[in-house]
C-alpha atoms as a printed R data frame, in Angstrom:
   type eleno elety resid chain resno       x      y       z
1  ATOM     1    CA   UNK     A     1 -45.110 68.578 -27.270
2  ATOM     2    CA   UNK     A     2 -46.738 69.657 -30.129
3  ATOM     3    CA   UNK     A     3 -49.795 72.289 -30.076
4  ATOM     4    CA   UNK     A     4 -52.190 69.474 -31.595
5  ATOM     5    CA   UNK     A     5 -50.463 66.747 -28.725
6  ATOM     6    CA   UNK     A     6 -51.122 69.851 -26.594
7  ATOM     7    CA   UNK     A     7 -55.077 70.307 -27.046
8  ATOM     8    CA   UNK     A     8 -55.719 66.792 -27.226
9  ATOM     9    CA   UNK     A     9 -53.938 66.517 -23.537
10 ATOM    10    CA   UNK     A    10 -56.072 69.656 -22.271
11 ATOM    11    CA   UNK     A    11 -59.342 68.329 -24.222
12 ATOM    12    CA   UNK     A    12 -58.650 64.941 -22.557
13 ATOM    13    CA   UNK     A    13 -57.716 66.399 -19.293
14 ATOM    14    CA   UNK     A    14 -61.018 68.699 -19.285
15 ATOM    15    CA   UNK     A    15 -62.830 65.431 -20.293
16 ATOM    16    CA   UNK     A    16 -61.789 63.601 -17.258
17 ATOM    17    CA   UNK     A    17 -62.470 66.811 -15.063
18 ATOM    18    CA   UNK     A    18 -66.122 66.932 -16.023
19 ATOM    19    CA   UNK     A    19 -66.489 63.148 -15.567
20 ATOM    20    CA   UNK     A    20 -64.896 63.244 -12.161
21 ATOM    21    CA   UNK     A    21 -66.821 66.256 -11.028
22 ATOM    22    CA   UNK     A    22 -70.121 63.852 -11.444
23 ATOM    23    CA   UNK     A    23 -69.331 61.231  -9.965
24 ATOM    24    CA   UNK     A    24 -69.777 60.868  -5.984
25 ATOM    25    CA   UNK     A    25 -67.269 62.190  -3.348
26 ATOM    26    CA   UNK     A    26 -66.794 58.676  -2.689
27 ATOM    27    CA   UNK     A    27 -66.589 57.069  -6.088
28 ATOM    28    CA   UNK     A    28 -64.020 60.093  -6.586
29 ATOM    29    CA   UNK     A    29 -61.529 58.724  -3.701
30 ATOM    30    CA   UNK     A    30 -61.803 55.921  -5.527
31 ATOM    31    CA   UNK     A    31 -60.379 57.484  -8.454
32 ATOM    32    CA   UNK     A    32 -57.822 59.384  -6.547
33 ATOM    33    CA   UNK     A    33 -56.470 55.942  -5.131
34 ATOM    34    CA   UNK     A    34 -56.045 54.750  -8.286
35 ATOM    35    CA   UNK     A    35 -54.136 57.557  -9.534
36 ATOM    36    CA   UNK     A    36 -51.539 57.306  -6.600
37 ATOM    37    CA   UNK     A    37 -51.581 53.652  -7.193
38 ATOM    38    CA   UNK     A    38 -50.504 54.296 -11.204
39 ATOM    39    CA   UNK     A    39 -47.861 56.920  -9.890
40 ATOM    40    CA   UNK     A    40 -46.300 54.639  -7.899
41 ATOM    41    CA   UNK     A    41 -46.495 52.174  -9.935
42 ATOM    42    CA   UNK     A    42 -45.111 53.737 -12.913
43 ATOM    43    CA   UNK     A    43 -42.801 56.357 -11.335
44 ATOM    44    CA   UNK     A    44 -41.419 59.443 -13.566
45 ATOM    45    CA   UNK     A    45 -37.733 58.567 -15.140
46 ATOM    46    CA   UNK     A    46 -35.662 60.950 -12.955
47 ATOM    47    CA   UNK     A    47 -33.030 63.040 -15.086
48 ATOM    48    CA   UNK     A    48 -29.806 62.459 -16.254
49 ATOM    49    CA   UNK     A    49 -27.439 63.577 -14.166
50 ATOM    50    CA   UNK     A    50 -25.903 66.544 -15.871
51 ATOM    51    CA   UNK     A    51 -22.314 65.863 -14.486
52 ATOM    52    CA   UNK     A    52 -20.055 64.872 -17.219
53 ATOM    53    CA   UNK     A    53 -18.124 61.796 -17.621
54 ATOM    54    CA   UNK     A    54 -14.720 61.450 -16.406
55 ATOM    55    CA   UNK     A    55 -12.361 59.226 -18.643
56 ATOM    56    CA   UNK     A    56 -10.403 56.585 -16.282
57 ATOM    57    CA   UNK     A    57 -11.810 57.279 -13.238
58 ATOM    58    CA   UNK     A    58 -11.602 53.656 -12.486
59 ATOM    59    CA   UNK     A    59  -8.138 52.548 -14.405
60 ATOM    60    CA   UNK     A    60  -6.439 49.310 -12.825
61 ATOM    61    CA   UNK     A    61  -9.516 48.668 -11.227
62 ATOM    62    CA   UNK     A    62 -10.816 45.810 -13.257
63 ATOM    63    CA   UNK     A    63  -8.375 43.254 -15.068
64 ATOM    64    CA   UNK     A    64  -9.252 41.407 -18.043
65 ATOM    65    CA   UNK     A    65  -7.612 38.344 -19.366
66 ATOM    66    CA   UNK     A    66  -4.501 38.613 -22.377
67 ATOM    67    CA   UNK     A    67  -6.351 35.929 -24.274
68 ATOM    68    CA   UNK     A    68 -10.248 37.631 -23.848
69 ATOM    69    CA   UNK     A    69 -10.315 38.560 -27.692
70 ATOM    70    CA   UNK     A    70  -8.967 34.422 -28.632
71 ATOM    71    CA   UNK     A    71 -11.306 32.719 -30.058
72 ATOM    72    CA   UNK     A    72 -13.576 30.136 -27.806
73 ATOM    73    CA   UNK     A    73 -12.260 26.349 -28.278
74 ATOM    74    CA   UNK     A    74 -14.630 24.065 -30.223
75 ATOM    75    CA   UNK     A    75 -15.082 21.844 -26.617
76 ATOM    76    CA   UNK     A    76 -17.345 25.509 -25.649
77 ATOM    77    CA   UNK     A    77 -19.344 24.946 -28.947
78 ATOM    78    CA   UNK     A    78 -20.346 21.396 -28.338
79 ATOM    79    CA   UNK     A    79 -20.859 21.625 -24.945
80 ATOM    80    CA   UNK     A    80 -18.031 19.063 -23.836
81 ATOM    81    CA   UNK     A    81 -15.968 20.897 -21.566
């Protein structure tokens, strides 16, 4: 983050503060329901996992055809077969 991304977060975040701290204790429930209802709604991306990939860890599990790379028949084109 940079340190102008920074102060417009903590300006923005001290904005929203002040507003909040006007408003009723019941109007501000209000607003606290609808910030669990955004988290949940729009959940954090959990992080990679940090365990590295293992080459063939699943060889001769999965079979694919000798003629997967020919090219499709002109039937598959026109929609005849």
């Amino acid at each position: 983050m940079t340190s102008s991304t920074a102060d417009t977060t903590h300006s923005q975040s001290e904005t929203i503060l002040e507003k909040l701290r006007e408003l009723p204790e019941t109007q501000q429930q209000q607003v606290l329901d609808y910030i669990e209802f955004l988290a949940q709604k729009y959940p954090k991306p959990q992080p990679r996992s940090q365990k590295p990939r293992v080459a063939g860890l699943h060889r001769g599990k999965v079979w694919i055809s000798d003629d997967f790379n020919d090219p499709l028949p002109p039937e598959y084109w026109s929609g005849q077969g």
